[in-house]
XYZ file of C-alpha atoms in Angstrom:
514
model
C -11.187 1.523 -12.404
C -9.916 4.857 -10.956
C -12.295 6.229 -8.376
C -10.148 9.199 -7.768
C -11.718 12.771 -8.994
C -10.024 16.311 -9.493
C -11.738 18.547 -6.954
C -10.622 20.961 -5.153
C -9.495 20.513 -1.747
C -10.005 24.151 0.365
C -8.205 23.232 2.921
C -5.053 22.783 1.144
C -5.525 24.940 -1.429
C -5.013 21.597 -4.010
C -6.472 19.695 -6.572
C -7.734 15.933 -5.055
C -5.362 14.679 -7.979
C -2.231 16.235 -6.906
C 0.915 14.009 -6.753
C 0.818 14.846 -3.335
C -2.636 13.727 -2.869
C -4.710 10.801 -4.465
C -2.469 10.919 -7.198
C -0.686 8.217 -6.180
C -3.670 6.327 -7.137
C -3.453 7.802 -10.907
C 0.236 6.381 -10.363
C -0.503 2.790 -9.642
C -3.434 2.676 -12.300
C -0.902 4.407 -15.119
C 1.752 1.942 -13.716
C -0.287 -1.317 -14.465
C -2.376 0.304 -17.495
C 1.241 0.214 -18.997
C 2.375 -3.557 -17.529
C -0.538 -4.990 -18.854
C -1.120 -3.402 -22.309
C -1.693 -5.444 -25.384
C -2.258 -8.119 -23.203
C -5.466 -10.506 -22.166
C -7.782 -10.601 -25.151
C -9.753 -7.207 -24.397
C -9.410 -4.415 -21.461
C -11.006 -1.323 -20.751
C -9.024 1.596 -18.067
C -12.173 3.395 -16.659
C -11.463 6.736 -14.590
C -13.145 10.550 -15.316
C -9.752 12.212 -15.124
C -8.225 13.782 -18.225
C -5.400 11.828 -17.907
C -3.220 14.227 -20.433
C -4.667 17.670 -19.180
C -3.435 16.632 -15.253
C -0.209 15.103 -17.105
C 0.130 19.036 -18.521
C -0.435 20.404 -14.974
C 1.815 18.349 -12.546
C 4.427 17.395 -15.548
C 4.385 13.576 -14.149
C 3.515 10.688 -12.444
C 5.828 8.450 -11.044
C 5.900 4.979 -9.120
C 8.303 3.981 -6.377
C 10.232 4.922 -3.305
C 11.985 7.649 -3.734
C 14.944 6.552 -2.129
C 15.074 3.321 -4.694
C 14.851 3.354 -8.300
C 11.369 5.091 -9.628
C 9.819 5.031 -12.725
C 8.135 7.909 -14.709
C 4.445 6.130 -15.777
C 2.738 9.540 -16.851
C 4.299 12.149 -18.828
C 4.287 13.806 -22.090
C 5.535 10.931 -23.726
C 4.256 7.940 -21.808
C 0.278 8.190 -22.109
C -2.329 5.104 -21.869
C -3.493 3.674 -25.106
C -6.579 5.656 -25.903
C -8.007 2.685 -27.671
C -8.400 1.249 -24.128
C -9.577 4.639 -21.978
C -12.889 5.107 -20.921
C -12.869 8.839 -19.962
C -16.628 9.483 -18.036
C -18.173 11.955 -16.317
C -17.750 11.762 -12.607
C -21.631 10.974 -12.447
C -21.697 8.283 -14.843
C -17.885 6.368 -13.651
C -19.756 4.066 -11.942
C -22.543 2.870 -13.984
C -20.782 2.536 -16.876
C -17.948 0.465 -14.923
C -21.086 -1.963 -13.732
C -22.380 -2.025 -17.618
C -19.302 -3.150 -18.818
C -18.186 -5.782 -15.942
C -21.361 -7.111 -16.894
C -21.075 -7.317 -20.283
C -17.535 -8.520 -19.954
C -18.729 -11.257 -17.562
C -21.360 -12.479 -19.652
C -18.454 -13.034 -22.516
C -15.779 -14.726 -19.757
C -18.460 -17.184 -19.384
C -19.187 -18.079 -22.449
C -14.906 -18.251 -23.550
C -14.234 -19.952 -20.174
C -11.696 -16.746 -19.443
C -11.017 -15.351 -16.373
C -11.388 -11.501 -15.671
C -8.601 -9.600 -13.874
C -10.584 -6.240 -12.030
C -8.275 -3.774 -10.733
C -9.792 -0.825 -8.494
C -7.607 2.563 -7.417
C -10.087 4.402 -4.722
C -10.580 5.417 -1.587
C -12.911 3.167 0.997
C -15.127 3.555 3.786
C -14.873 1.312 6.798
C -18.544 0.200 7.717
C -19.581 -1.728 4.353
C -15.839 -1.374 2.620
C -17.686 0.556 0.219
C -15.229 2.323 -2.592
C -15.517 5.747 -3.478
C -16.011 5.796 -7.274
C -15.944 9.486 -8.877
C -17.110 11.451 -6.224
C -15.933 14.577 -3.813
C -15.095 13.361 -0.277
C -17.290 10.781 1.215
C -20.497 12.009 -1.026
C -19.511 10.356 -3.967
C -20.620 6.818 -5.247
C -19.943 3.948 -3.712
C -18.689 0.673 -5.546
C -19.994 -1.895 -3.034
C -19.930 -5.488 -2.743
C -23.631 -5.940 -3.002
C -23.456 -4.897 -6.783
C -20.807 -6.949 -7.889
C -22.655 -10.025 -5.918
C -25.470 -9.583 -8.043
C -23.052 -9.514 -11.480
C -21.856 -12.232 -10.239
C -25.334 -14.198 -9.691
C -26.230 -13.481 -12.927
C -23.241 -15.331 -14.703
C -22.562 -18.396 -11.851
C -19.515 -19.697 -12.530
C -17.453 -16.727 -13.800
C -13.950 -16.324 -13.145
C -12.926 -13.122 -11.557
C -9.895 -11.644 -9.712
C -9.994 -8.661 -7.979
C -6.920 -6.230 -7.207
C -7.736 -3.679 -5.013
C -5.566 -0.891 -3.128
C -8.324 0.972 -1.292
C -8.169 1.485 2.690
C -10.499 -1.309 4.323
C -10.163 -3.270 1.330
C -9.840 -6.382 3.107
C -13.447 -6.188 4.068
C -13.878 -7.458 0.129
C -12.113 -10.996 1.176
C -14.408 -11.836 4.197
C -17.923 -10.287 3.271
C -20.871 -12.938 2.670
C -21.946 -10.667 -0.452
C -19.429 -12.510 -2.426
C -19.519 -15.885 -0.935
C -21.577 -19.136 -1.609
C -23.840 -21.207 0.173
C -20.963 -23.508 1.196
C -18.943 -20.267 2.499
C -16.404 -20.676 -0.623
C -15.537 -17.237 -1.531
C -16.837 -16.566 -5.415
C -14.250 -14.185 -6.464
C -10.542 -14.191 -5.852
C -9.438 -11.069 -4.137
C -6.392 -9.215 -3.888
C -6.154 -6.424 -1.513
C -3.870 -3.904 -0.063
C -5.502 -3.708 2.967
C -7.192 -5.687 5.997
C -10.640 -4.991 6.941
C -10.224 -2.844 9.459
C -6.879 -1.293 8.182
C -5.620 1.706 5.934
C -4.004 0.897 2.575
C -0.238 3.107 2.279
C 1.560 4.895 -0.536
C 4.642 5.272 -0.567
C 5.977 8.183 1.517
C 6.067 11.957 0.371
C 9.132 13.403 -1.518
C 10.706 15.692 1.705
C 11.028 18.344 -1.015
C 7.747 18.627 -3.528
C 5.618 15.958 -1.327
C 4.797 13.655 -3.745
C 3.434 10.356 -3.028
C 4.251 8.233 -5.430
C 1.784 4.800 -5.905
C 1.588 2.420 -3.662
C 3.657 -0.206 -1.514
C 1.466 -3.161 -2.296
C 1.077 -2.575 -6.053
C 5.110 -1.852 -5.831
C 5.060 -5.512 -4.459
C 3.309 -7.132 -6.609
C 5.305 -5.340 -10.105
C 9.034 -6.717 -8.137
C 6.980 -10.175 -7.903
C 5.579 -10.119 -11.911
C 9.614 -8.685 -13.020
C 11.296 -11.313 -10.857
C 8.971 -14.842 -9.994
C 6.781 -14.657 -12.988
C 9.522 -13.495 -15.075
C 12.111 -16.148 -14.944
C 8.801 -18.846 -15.136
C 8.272 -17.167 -18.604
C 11.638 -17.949 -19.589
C 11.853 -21.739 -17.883
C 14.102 -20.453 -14.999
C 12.098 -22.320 -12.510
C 11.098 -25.615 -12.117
C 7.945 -25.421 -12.480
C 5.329 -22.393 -12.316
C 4.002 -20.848 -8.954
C 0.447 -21.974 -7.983
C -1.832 -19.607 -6.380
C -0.606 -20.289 -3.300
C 2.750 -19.914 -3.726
C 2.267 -16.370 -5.445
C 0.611 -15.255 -2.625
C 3.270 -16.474 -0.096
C 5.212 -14.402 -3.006
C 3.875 -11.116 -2.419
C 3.368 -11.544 1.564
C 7.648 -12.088 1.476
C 8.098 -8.987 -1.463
C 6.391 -6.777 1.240
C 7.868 -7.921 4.382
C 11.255 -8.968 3.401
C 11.924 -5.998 0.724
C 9.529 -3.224 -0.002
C 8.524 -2.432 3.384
C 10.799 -4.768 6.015
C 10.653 -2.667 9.171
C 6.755 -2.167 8.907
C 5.420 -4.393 6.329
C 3.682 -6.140 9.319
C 0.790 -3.031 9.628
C -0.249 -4.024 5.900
C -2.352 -6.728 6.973
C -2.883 -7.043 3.351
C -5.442 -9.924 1.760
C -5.434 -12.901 -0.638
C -8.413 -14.810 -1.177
C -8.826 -17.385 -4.020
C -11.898 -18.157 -5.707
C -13.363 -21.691 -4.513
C -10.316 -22.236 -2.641
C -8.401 -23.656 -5.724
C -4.902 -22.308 -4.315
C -3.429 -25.435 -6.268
C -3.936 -23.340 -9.910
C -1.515 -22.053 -11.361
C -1.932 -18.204 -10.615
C -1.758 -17.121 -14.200
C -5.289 -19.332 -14.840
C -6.805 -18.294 -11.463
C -6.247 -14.172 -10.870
C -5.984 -13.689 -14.935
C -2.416 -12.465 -14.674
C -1.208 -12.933 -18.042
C 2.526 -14.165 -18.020
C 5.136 -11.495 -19.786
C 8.602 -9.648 -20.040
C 7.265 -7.769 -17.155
C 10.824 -6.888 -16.785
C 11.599 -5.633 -19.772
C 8.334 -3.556 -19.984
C 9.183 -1.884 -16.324
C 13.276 -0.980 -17.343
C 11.402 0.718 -20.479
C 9.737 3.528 -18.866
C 12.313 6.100 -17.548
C 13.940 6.301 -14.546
C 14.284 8.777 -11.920
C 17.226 8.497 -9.914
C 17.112 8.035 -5.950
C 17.279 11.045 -3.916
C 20.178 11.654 -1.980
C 19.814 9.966 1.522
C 21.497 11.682 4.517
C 19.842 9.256 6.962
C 19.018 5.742 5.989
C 16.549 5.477 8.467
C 13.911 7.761 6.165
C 13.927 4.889 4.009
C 11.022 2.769 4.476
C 13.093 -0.246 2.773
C 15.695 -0.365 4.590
C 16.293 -3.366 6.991
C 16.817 -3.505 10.657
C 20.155 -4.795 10.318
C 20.991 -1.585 7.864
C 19.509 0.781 10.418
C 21.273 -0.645 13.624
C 24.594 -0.604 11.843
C 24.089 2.902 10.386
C 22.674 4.060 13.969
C 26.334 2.293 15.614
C 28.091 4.149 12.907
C 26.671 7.503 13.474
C 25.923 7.286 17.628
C 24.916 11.142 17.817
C 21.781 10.828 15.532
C 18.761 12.398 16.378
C 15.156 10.671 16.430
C 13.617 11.391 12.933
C 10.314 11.218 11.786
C 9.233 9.257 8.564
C 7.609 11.116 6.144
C 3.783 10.606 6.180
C 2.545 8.488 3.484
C -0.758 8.832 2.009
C -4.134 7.270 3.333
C -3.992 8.127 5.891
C -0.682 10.723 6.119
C -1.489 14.270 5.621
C -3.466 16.003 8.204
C -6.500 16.077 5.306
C -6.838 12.666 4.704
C -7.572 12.264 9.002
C -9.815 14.638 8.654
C -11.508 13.385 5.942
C -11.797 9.916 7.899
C -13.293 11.792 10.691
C -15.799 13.374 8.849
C -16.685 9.783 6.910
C -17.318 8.133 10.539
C -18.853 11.090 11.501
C -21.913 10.711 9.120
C -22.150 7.013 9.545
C -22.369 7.450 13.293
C -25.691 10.242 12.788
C -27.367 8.180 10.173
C -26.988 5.251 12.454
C -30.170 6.050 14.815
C -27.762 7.425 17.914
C -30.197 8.679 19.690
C -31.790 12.312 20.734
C -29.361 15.540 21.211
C -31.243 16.371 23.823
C -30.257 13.727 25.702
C -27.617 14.292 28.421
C -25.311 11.838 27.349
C -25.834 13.284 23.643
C -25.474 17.035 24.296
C -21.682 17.517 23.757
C -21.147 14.830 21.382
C -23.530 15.435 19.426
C -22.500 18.632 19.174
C -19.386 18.254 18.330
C -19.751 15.798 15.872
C -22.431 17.965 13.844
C -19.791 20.544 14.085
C -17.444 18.399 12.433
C -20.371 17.694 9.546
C -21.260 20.615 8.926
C -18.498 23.441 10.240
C -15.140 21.430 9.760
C -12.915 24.637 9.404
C -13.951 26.159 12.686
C -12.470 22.699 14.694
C -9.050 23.201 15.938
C -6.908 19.712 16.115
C -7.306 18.990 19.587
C -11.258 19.173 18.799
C -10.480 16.525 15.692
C -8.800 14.234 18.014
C -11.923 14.742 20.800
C -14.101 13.897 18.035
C -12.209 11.349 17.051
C -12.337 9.227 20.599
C -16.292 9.789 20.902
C -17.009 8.253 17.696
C -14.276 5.744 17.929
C -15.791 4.097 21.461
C -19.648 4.775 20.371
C -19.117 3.032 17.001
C -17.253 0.081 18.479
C -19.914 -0.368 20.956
C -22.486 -0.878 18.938
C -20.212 -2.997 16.995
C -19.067 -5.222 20.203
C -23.020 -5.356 20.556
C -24.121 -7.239 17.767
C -21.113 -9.271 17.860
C -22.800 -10.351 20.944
C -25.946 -10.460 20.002
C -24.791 -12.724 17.118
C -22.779 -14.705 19.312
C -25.911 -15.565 21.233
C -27.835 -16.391 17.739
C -30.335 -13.882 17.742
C -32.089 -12.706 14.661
C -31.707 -9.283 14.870
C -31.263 -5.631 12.763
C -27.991 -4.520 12.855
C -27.544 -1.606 15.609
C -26.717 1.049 13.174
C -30.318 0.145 12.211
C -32.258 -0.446 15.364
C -34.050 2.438 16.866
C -34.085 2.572 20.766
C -36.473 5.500 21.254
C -39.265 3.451 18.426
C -38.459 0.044 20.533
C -38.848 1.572 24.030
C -42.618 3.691 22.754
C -43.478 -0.181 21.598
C -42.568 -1.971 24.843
C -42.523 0.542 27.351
C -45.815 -1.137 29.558
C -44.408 -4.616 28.546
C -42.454 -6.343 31.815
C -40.907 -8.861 29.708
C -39.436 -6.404 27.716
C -37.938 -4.307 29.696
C -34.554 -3.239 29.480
C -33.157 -4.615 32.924
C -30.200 -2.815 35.205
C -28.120 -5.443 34.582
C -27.518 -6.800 31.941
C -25.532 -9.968 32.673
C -25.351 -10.617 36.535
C -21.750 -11.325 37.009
C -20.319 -14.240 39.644
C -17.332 -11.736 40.486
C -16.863 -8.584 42.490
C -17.942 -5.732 39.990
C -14.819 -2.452 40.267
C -16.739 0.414 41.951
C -17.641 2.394 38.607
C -19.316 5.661 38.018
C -22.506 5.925 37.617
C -23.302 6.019 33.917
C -26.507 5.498 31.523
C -26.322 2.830 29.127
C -24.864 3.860 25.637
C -27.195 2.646 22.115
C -24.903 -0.379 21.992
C -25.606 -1.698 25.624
C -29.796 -0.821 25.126
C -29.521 -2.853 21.710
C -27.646 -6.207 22.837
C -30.182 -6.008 26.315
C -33.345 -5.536 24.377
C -32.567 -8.455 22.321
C -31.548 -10.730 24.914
C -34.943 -9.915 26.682
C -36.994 -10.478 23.379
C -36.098 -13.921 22.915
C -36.468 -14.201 26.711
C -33.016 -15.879 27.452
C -31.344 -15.445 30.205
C -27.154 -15.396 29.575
C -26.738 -17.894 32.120
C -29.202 -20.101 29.916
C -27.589 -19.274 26.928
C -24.338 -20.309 28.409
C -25.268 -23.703 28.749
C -26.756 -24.334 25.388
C -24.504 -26.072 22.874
C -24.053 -23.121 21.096
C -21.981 -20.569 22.748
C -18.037 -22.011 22.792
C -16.302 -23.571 25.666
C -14.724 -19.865 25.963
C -17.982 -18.456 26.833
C -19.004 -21.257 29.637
C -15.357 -20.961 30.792
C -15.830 -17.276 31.735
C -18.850 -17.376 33.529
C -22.124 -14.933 32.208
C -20.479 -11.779 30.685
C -20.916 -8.333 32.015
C -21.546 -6.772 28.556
C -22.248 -3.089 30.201
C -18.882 -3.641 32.121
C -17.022 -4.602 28.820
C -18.841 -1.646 26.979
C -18.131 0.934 29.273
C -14.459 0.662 30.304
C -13.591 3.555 33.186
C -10.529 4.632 30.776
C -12.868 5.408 27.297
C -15.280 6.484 29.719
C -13.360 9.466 30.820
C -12.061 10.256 27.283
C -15.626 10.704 25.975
């Protein structure tokens, strides 16, 4: 599935499927529409592009680092099998995806076959949501709430899921697509940590191109290499899960990305913890000539390389004995990749938080403490192009500190096992007209009395995440001293003493920023 679309982008005067853009996206799903065809016993390429008209505009589509060995996978001559592409309208991407998972899981069942799902998109941070077919952030969201319910209707189904979109690690730790016991119900693949941004490949310094991904590149040079010489008996005996994992984790680290590889924080999850399968039975990765297929599609030779340091696989070792060797070289600056990179793509971010943060019951603008941010961040909703950078980066620090309060809030509130909303969803001003003449109720001045000296801090009212974690302390009635000696809380908690949540919250240095 291809979430990417081919809208215009204003600001940069560029269509969203630009090589330079999301189209290394188009690159990774061309790259492993061509790996894997002909094999499995039925597939289906989803996406609303016109993959041959954008073919005609940008001439091709590579995948690779530049400074290595690429490969063209889109071009005049290299097109996917139409047999197996699903061309839809950016409206109807999405449900027709969801009709044919279904479908296709109702069938896996019954064959006892496993499914291999592979998603090219961007994501949003809060519920790793992926952005299927839409402009910007307003598109639709592929979410892990609808594939848990696919999923409940066909118990038992075996499905892998290879994903590449930022945050995509959220899809390896949700509860949507766990059981009862915890066991995770779908193996999952992902490019990405939770709370991190997936990475192309760097831009070309000349026509900024981005060309697919590093994690997709890591798991091809794992299929060519590992998988190929089990195909041809070259091993003693076939990776497990496990073991292909540990695979791709030493690809990225060791060779596609060695300086950096450690900022991936990419994800492997298996389905029912079986990490003793064989990986071929448990993510659906069909063994092949992977090999072969990849030296098939043409290559592009590597671009000349005056410094080896602009080569994101190059090791240490190379760079400090290049550096030694040339001992008058400058700093230089890596060339952004994409996710991320370009100045766009932050914005874009922005803009995404942004929206969560106002739909997240924040509170009155006319409050004090609201006036300027609030401002600001309608600004960046709904007047983007009159915000110079230094504005972005304000905006940026506000939502940044008010989102991960109310965040460290319910981890709190959780930690202290109280039912309660999520803060994004709990509305101070509607709690405070309900319990305003209750005393029990009552938000108190301090939230957690504290056994040590407290720093001499400004005065400050409490923020939505500090009024959400006190009100629901004081509705269950329970003091954080109690809860501190209940058997709940960990020896870490009792350790510390009660917890000043307001002093945690409201650190002098974010304080000042925002």
């Amino acid at each position: 599935l291809l979430g990417a679309n081919n809208y215009f982008y204003e600001d940069e005067a560029k269509f969203a499927c630009d090589p330079g853009l999301d189209g290394w996206m188009v690159s990774d799903f061309a790259m492993l529409n061509y790996l894997f065809h002909g094999l499995g016993s039925t597939q289906r390429w989803f996406t609303c592009l016109d993959i041959a008209g954008i073919t005609k505009q940008y001439g091709e589509y590579a995948h690779g680092n530049c400074y290595r060995s690429r490969r063209v996978v889109l071009d005049a001559h290299q097109q996917p099998d139409p047999a197996t592409l699903s061309i839809e309208s950016p409206t109807n991407l999405l449900p027709k995806f969801l009709d044919y998972f279904r479908s296709e899981c109702a069938s896996a069942l019954a064959k006892n076959e496993p499914i291999l799902l592979c998603v090219f998109a961007h994501g949003e941070e809060m519920e790793f949501g992926v952005e299927i077919g839409g402009e910007e952030e307003e598109g639709p969201l592929l979410t892990t709430k609808a594939v848990s319910e696919i999923l409940s209707e066909f118990d038992g189904v075996q499905v892998t899921l290879l994903m590449t979109s930022c945050y995509s690690g959220g899809w390896a730790i949700t509860p949507d697509l766990r059981d009862e016991t915890g066991r995770s119900r779908i193996t999952v693949m992902t490019a990405a940590g939770s709370d991190q941004v997936s990475e192309s490949w760097p831009k070309t310094t000349t026509l900024g191109r981005t060309d697919g991904s590093m994690y997709v590149s890591s798991v091809i040079n794992v299929l060519s290499t590992r998988a190929a010489q089990t195909s041809e008996g070259l091993l003693e005996k076939p990776m497990n899960t496990e073991e292909f994992s540990a695979v791709i984790t030493s690809e990225l680290l060791d060779v596609i990305d060695p300086r950096f590889g450690h900022i991936h924080h990419h994800a492997f999850n298996v389905q029912y913890d079986q990490w003793a399968d064989l990986y071929t039975e448990r993510t659906g990765i069909p063994l092949s000539h992977y090999a072969v297929r990849l030296n098939a599609l043409r290559e592009i030779p590597p671009r000349a390389l005056n410094d080896i340091r602009l080569d994101r696989s190059s090791t240490t070792e190379e760079i400090d004995a290049w550096e030694a060797a040339h001992p008058t070289a400058t700093h230089v600056v890596i060339a952004a990749s994409n996710y991320g990179g370009s100045q766009r793509a932050v914005r874009k971010a922005i803009s995404i938080q942004a929206k969560i943060y106002m739909k997240g019951l924040p509170g009155r603008d006319s409050l004090a403490p609201n006036h300027r941010p609030h401002r600001l961040i309608n600004e960046c909703i709904h007047a983007p192009h009159l915000l110079n950078e230094a504005t972005w980066q304000t905006i940026w620090e506000i939502l940044h500190y008010r989102i991960g309060s109310m965040n460290l809030a319910e981890k709190f509130v959780r930690r202290l096992g109280i039912s309660a909303p999520k803060a994004c969803r709990w509305d101070q001003d509607e709690w405070m007209g309900k319990n305003a003449k209750s005393d029990r109720l009552c938000v108190p001045k301090v939230v957690c009395p504290e056994t040590r000296p407290k720093p001499d801090l400004p005065k400050q009212k409490k923020k939505a995440g500090v009024w959400y974690a006190s009100a629901k302390m004081r509705l269950r009635s329970l003091s954080p001293i109690k809860r501190s000696r209940s058997s709940s809380p960990s020896s870490a908690y009792r350790s510390r003493g009660s917890l000043d949540i307001k002093r945690i919250m409201l650190s002098p240095t974010r304080r000042a920023r925002t």
